[in-house]
Tab-separated table of C-alpha atoms and ligand atoms in Angstrom:
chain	number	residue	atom	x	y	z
A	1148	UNK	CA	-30.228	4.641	-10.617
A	1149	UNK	CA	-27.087	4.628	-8.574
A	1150	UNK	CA	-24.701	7.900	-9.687
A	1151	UNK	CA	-22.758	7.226	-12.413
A	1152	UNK	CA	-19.269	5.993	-10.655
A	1153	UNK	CA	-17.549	3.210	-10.591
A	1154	UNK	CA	-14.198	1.671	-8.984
A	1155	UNK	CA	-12.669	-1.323	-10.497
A	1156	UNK	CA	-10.378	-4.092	-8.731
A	1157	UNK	CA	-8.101	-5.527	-11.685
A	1158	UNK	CA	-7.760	-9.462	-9.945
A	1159	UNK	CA	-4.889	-10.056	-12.684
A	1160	UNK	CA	-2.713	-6.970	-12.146
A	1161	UNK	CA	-2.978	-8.036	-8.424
A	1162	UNK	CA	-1.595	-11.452	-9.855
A	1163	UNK	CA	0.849	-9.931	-11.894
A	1164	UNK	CA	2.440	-7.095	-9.788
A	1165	UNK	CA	3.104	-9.913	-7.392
A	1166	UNK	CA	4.696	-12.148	-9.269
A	1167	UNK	CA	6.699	-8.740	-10.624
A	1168	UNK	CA	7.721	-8.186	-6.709
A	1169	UNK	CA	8.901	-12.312	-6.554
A	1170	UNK	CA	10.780	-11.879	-9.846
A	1171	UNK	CA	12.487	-8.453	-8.363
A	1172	UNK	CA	13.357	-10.743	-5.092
A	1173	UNK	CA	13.904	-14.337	-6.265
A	1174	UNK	CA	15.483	-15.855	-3.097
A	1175	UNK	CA	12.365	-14.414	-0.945
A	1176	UNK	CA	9.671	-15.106	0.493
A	1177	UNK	CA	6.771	-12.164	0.233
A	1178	UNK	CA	4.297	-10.658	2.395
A	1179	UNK	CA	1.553	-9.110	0.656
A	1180	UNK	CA	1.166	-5.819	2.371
A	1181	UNK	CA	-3.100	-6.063	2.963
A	1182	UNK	CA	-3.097	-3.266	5.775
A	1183	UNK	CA	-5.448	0.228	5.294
A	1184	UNK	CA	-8.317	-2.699	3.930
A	1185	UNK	CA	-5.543	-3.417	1.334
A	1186	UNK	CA	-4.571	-0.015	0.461
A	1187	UNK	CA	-8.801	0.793	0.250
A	1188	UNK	CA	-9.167	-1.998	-2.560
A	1189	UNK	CA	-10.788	-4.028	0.330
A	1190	UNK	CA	-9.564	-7.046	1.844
A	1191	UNK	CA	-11.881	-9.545	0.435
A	1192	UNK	CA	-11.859	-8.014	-3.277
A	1193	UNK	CA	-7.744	-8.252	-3.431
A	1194	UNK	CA	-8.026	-12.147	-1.986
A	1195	UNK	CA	-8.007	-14.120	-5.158
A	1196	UNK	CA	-5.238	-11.762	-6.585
A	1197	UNK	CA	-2.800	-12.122	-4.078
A	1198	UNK	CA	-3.390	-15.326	-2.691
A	1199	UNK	CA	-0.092	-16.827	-4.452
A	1200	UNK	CA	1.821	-14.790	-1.610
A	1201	UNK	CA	3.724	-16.361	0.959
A	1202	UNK	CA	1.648	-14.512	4.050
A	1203	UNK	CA	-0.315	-11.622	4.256
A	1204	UNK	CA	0.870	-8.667	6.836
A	1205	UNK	CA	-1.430	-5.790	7.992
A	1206	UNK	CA	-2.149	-3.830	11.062
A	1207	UNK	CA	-5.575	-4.526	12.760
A	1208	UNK	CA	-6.589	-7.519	14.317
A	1209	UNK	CA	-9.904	-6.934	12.651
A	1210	UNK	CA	-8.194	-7.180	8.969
A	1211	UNK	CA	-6.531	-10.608	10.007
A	1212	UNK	CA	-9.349	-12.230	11.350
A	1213	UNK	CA	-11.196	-11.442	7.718
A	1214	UNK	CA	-8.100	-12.716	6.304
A	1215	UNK	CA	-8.451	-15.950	8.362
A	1216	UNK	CA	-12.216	-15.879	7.504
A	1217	UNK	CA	-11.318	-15.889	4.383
A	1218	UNK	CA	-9.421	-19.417	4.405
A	1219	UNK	CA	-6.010	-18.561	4.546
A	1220	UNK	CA	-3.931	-21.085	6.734
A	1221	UNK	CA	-0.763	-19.819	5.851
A	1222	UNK	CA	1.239	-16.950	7.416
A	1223	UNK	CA	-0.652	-13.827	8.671
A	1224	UNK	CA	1.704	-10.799	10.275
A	1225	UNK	CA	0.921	-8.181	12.472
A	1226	UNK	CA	2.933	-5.372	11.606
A	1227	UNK	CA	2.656	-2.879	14.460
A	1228	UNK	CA	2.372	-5.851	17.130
A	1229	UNK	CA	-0.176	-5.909	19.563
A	1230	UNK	CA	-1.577	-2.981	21.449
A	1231	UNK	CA	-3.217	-4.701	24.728
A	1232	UNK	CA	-2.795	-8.252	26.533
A	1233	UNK	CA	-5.429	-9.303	25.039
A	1234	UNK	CA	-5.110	-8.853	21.499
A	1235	UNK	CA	-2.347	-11.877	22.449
A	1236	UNK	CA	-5.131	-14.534	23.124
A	1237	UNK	CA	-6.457	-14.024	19.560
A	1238	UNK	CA	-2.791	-14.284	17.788
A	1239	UNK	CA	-2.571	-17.445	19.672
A	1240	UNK	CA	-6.252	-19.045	18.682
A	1241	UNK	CA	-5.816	-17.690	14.938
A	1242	UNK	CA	-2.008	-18.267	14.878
A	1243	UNK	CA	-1.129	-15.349	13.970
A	1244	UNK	CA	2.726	-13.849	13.683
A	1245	UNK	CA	2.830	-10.181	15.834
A	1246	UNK	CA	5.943	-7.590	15.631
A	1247	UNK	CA	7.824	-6.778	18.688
A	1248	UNK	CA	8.893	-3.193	18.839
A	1249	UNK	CA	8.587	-1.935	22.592
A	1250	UNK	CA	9.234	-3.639	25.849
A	1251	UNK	CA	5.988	-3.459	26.527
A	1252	UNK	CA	4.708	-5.865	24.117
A	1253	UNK	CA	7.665	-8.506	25.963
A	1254	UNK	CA	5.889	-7.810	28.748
A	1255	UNK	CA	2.419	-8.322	27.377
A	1256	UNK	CA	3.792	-11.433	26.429
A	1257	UNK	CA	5.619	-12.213	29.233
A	1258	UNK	CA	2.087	-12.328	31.372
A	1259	UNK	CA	0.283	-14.070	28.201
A	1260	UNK	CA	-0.767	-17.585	29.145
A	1261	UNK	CA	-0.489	-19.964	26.040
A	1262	UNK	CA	0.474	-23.419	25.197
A	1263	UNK	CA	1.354	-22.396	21.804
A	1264	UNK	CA	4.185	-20.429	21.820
A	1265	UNK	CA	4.385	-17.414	19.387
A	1266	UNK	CA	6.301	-16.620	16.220
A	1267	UNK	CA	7.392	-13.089	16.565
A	1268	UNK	CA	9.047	-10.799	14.611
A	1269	UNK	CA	11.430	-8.247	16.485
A	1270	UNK	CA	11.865	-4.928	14.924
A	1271	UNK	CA	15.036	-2.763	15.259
A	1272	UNK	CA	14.797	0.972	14.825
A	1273	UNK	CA	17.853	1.239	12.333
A	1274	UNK	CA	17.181	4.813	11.149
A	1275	UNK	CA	13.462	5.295	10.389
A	1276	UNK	CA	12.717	6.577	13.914
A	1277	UNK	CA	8.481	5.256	14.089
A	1278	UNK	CA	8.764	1.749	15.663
A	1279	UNK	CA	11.708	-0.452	17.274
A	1280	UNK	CA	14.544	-0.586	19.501
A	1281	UNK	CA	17.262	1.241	19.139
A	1282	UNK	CA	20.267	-0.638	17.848
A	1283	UNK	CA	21.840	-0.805	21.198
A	1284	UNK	CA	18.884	-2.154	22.432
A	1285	UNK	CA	17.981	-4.584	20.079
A	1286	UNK	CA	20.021	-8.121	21.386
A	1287	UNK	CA	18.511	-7.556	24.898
A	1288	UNK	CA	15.509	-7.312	23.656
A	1289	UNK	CA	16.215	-10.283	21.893
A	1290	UNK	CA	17.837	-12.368	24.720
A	1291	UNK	CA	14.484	-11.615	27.050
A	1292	UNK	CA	12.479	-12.703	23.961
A	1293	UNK	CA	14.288	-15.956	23.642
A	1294	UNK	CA	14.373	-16.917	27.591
A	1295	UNK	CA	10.308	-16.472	27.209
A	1296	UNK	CA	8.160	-19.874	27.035
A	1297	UNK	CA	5.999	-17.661	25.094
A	1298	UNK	CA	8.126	-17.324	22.198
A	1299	UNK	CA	8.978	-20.101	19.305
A	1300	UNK	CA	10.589	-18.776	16.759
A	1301	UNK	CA	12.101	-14.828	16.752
A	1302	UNK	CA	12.426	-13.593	12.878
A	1303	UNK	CA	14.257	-10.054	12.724
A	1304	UNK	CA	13.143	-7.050	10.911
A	1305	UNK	CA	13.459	-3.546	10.074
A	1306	UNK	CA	12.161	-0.429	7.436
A	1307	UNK	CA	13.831	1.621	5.953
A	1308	UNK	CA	13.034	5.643	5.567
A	1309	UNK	CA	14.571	6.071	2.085
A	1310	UNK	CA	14.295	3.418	0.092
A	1311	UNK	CA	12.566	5.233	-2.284
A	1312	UNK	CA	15.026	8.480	-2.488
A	1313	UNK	CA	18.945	9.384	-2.378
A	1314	UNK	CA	19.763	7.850	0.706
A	1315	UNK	CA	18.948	4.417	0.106
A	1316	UNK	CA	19.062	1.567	2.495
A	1317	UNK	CA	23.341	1.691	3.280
A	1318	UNK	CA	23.506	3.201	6.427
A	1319	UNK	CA	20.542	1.321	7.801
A	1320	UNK	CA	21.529	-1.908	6.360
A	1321	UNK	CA	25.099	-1.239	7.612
A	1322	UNK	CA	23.585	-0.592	11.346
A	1323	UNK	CA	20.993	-3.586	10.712
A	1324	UNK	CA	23.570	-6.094	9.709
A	1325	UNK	CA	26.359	-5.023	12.456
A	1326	UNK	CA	23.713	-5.632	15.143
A	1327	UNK	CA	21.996	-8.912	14.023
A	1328	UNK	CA	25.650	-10.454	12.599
A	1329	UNK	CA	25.114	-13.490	14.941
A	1330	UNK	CA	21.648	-13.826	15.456
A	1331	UNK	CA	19.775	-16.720	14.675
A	1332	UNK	CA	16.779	-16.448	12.518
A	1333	UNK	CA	14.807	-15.264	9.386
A	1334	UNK	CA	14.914	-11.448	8.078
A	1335	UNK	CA	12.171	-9.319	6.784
A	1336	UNK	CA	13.888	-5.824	5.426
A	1337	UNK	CA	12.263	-4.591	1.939
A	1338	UNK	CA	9.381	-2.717	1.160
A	1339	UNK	CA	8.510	-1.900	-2.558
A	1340	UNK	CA	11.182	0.398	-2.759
A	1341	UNK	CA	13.512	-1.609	-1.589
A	1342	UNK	CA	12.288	-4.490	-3.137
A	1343	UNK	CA	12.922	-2.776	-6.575
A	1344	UNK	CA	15.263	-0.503	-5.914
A	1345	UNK	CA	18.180	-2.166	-4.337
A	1346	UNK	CA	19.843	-5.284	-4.358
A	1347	UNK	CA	20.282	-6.192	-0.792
A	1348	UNK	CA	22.723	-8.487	-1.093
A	1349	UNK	CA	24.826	-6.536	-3.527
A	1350	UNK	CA	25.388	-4.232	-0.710
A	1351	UNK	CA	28.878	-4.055	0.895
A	1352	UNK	CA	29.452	-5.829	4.377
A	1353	UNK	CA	25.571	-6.199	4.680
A	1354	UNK	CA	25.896	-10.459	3.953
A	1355	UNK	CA	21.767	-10.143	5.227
A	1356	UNK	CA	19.632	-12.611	3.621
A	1357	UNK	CA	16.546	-11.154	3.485
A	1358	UNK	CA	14.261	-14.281	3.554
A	1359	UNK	CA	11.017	-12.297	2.910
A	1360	UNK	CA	10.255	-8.484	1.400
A	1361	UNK	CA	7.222	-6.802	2.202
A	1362	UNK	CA	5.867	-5.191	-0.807
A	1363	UNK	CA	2.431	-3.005	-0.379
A	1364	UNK	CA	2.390	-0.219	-3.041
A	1365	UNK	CA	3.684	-2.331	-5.878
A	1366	UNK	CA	1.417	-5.009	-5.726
A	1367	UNK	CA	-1.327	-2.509	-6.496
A	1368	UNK	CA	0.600	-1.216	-9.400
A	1369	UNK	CA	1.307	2.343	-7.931
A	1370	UNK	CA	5.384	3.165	-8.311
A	1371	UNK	CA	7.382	3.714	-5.048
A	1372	UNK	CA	9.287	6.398	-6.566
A	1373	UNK	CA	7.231	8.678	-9.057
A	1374	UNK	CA	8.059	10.542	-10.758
A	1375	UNK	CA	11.753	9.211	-11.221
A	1376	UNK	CA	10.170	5.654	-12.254
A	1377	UNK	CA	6.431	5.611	-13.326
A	1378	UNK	CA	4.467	1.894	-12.630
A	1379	UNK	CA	5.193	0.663	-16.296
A	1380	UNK	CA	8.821	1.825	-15.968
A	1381	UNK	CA	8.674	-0.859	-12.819
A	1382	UNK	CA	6.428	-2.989	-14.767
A	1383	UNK	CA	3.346	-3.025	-12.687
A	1384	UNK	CA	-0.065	-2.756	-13.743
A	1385	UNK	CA	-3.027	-0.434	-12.048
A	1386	UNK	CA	-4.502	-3.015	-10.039
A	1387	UNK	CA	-7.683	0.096	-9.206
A	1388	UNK	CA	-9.682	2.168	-11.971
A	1389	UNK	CA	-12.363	4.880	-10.973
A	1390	UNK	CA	-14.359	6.065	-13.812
A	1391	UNK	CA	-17.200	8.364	-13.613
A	1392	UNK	CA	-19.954	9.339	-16.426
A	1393	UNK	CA	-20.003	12.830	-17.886
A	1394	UNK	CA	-23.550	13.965	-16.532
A	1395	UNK	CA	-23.926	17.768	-17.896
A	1396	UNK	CA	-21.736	19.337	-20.738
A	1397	UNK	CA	-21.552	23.431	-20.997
A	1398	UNK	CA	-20.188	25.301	-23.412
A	1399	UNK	CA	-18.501	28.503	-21.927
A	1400	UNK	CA	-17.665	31.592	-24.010
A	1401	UNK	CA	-14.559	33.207	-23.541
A	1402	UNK	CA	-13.968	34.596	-19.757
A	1403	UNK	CA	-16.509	32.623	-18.566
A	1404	UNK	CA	-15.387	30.612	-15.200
A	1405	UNK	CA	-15.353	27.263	-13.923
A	1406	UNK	CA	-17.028	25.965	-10.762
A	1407	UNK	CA	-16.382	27.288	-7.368
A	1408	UNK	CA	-14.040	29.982	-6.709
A	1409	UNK	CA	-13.908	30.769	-10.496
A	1410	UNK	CA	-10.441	29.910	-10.736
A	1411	UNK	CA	-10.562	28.821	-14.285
A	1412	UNK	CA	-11.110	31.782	-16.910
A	1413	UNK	CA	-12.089	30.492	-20.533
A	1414	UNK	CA	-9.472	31.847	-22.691
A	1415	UNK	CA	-11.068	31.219	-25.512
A	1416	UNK	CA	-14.682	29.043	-26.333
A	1417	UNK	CA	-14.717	25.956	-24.985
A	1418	UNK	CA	-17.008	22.900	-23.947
A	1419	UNK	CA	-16.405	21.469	-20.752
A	1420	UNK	CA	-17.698	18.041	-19.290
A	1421	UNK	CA	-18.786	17.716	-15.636
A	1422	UNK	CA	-18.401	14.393	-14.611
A	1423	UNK	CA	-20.214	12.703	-11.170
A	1424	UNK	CA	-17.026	12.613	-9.290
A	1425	UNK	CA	-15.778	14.691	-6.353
A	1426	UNK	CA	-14.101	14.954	-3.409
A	1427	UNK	CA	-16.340	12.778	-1.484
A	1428	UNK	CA	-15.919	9.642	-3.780
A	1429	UNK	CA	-11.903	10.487	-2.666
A	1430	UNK	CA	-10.804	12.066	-5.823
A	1431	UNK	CA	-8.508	14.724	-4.082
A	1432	UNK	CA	-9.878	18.491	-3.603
A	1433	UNK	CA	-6.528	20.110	-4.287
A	1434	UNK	CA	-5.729	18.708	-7.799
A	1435	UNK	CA	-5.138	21.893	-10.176
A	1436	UNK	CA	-6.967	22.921	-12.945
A	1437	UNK	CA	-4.202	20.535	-15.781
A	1438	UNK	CA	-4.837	17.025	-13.726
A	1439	UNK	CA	-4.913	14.350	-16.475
A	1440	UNK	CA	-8.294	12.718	-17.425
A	1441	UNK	CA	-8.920	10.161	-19.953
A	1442	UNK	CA	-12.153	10.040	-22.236
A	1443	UNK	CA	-12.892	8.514	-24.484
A	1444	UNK	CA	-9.279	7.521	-25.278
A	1445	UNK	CA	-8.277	10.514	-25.524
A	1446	UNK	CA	-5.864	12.667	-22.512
A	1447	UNK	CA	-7.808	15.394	-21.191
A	1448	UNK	CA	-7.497	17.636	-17.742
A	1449	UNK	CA	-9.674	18.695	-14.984
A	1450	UNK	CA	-10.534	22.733	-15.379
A	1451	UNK	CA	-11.946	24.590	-11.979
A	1452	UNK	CA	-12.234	23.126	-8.262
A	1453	UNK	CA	-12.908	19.542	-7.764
A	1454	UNK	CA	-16.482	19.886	-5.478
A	1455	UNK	CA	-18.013	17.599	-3.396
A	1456	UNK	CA	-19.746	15.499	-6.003
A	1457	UNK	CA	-18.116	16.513	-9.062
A	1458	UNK	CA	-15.540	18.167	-11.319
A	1459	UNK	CA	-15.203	19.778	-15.028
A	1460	UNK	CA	-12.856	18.741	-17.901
A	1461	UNK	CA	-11.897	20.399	-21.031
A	1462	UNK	CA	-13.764	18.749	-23.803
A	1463	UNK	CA	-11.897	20.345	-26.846
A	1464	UNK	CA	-9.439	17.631	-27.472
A	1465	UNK	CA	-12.532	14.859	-27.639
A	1466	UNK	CA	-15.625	16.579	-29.433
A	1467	UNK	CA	-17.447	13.215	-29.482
A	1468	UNK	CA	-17.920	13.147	-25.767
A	1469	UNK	CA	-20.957	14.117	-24.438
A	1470	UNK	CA	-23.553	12.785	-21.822
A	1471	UNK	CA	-23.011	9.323	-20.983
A	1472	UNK	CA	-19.591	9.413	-21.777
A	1473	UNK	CA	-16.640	7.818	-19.474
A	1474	UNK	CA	-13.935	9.826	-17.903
A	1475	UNK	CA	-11.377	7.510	-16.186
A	1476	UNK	CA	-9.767	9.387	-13.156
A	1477	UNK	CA	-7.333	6.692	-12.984
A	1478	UNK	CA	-6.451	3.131	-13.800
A	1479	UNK	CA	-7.498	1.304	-17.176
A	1480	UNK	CA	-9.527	3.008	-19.801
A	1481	UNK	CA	-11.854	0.316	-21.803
A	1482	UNK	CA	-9.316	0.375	-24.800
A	1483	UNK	CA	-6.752	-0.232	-22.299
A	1484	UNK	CA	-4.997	2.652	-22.319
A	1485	UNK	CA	-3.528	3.931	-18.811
A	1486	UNK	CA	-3.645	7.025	-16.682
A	1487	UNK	CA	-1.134	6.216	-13.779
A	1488	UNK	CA	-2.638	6.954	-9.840
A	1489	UNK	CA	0.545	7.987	-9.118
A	1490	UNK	CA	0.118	11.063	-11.973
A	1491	UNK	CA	-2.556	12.265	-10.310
A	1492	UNK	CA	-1.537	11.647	-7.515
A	1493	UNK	CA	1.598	13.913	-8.246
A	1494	UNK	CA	-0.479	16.963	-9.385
A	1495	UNK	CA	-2.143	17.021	-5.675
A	1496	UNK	CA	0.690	17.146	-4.270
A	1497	UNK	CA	0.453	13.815	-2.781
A	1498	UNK	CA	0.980	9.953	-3.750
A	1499	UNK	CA	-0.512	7.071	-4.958
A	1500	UNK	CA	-0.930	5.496	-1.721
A	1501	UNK	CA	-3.246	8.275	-0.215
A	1502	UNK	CA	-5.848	8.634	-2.997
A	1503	UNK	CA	-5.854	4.538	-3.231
A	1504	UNK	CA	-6.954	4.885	0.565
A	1505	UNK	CA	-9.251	7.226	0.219
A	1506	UNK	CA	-11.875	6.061	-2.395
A	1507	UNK	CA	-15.062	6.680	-0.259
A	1508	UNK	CA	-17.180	3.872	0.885
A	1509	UNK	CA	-20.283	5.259	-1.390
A	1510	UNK	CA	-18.287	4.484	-4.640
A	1511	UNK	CA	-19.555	1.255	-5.653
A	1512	UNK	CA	-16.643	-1.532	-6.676
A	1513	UNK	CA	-16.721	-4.377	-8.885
A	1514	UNK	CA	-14.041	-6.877	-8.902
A	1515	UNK	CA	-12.843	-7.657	-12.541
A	1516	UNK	CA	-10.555	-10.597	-13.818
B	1880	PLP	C1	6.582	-2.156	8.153
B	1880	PLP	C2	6.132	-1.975	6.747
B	1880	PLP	N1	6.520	-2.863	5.822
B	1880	PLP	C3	6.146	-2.741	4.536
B	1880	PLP	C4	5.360	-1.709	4.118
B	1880	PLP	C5	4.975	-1.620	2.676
B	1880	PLP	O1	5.483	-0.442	2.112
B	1880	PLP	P1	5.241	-0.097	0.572
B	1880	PLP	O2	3.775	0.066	0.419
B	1880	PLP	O3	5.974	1.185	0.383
B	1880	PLP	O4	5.765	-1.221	-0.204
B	1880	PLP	C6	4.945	-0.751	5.049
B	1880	PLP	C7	4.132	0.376	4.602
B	1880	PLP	O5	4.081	1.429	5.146
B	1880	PLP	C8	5.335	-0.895	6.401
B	1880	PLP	O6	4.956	-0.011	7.319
C-alpha cells in the first residue's frame, strides 16, 4: 500500500483561472507562466489545462523541449534567455523565443550561426534590479540587436517589483514607457499582479500597449496579494489539492504534549488526529500549531511540529473523524469546500508559490478534470 497521500491537479481550474487572467487583460495576448515544472504541478499534468494560452514561457531549456514534446507549435519563451552559445542552436531547431537581458547573450548571438533568425525579447531593468539593462542602456542594446542577421523580430519587456504591494507599477511604467516611446515592436509587462491589479493603460503618460501579460501564480489559483485579496476575492480556483489520511488518533489528557519539542500543551482533553503528511511531502516545517486543516468538512488546525512524515490536528471540532479519514492540507475538499494555499501559506510565513514548488517528488499526483 502506498502511504496514504495524495496531490491533485484540478485540469478545469487550470482552464478557468486562465480564461480569468484573459478576461482581466482583454486586449492581450497571455503567456502561461510553466517555469519551476509549472509551479511543481508538473509540466505535462498542467498541459491540457492551459493549452488555450497564447505561448507558454519558462526558464530551462529542458522544460521547453517537454513542452515541444508535448505538441505545442505555438509560442514557447525563454524567460531568463540563454546561458551558453549553445543553448542558441536548440532555440533555433525548436523555434523557440529567448529574453535578452545582458550583452552577453548579443554576443552569444552575435557568433550564433543560423538561417533562421530569432524572435527575441529584450528586457529593460526599469526598477526591479534582477535582470536587464538599465534604462540608459536599453536602445543600444536595442540598435546592436536590430543591425544583427540573427535577429527577426525584437518584442520589449520588463517586471515589475511591486505589483503586488503599495508601490505599484507607476514609476516603472513611467521609466518603461519614456525609454521605449519610439520603438517598434510588441510589449510583454504584467505578471499576475499586474495583470489584476492595475490597468496598464489607465495609467498616466504610460500610452504602452501591453500586447501580452505573463500570468504564473494566478493561473494556479494562488492570489498575488494575500492576504489583502484571497484567490476567490480574484476569482481563481485551487488548481492543486494535497490530502492525506488520518493514520493514528490519540486522545491526550490535559497537559499532555504534542509531537516533537512538546510545544503544544493540552489545555484541556482532547483527541488529536495524526495524519501521513510532513515536511518531506513539502508541507512546510514552520507552520504553527493554529494552521487551518479541513476534515471532514469541517475547519480544523495543525497542533505540535510538523515532522518529517507527519503532523497532528485537533479533532474536537469533527468527532466523527477517525482512521481513514481525509485531512485536506490545501485545495478542494470532496464536498467542495476550499482551504486557500495561500492561507497556509501565510501562517509559515511564506506564500503560495513556495509550498506549490515544493510538493516532494514521493507524493503521488493524479490529474483530475
Ligand atoms: C519575468 C517573469 N514574468 C512573469 C512571472 C510570473 O509571475 P507571477 O507568478 O507572480 O504571475 C515571473 C515570475 O516570477 C517572472 O519572473
Amino acid at each position: 500500500m502506498p502511504r496514504p497521500i495524495q496531490a491533485t491537479i484540478h485540469t478545469e481550474a487550470l482552464r478557468h483561472n486562465l480564461a480569468r487572467a484573459r478576461q482581466a487583460a482583454p486586449d492581450s495576448r497571455v503567456w502561461a507562466i510553466v517555469k519551476a515544472n509549472a509551479y511543481g504541478h508538473g509540466i505535462e499534468r498542467v498541459f491540457e489545462g492551459l493549452r488555450g494560452a497564447d505561448g507558454f514561457a519558462l526558464l530551462d531549456l529542458e522544460e521547453a523541449q517537454r513542452v515541444r514534446a508535448l505538441g505545442w507549435r505555438g509560442p514557447v519563451l525563454l524567460l531568463e534567455g540563454v546561458f551558453e552559445p549553445r543553448d542558441l542552436e536548440l532555440c533555433s531547431r525548436l523555434d523557440l523565443w529567448h529574453t535578452v537581458h545582458c550583452d552577453e547573450q548579443i554576443d552569444m548571438l552575435a557568433s550564433h550561426k543560423t538561417n533562421l533568425p530569432h524572435r527575441v525579447f529584450l528586457k529593460m531593468n526599469s526598477g526591479m534590479n534582477r535582470l536587464g539593462f538599465t534604462p540608459q542602456c536599453y536602445r543600444s542594446a536595442w540598435t546592436r540587436l536590430n543591425a544583427l542577421p540573427q535577429v527577426d523580430e525584437i518584442s520589449l519587456m520588463t517586471h515589475f517589483s511591486d505589483a503586488d504591494g503599495a508601490r505599484g507599477v507607476a514609476e516603472q511604467m513611467a521609466v518603461f514607457a519614456e525609454m521605449t516611446r519610439d520603438l517598434p515592436g510588441e510589449r510583454s509587462l504584467s505578471n499576475s499582479a499586474a495583470t489584476l491589479r492595475h490597468n496598464l493603460s489607465d495609467l498616466a503618460d504610460s500610452q504602452v500597449a501591453c500586447d501580452w501579460v505573463r500570468p504564473g501564480i494566478a493561473i494556479y489559483g494562488s492570489s498575488p496579494d494575500f492576504p489583502q485579496h484571497s484567490a476567490a476575492d480574484w476569482g481563481l480556483q485551487p488548481s492543486m489539492t494535497l490530502t492525506a489520511k488520518i493514520i493514528a488518533t490519540q486522545a491526550l489528557s490535559t497537559g499532555a504534549t504534542v509531537g516533537y519539542g512538546s510545544t503544544f500543551v493540552a489545555e484541556k482533553p482532547i483527541r488529536i488526529g495524526v495524519v501521513a503528511c510532513g515536511y518531506a511531502d513539502g508541507y512546510p516545517r514552520v507552520c504553527p500549531t493554529g494552521t487551518p486543516v479541513l476534515v471532514n468538512r469541517v475547519r480544523t488546525h495543525t497542533v505540535g511540529r510538523v515532522s518529517m512524515d507527519m503532523l497532528a490536528l485537533d479533532l474536537t471540532p469533527v468527532p466523527d473523524a477517525g482512521i481513514g479519514s481525509a485531512a485536506t492540507l490545501w485545495g478542494c475538499a470532496a464536498n467542495g469546500l476550499v482551504l486557500g494555499i495561500d492561507e497556509v501559506a501565510h501562517a509559515a510565513g511564506t506564500v503560495g508559490y513556495e509550498l506549490m514548488c515544493a510538493l516532494a517528488p514521493r507524493v503521488p499526483v493524479r490529474v483530475a478534470d
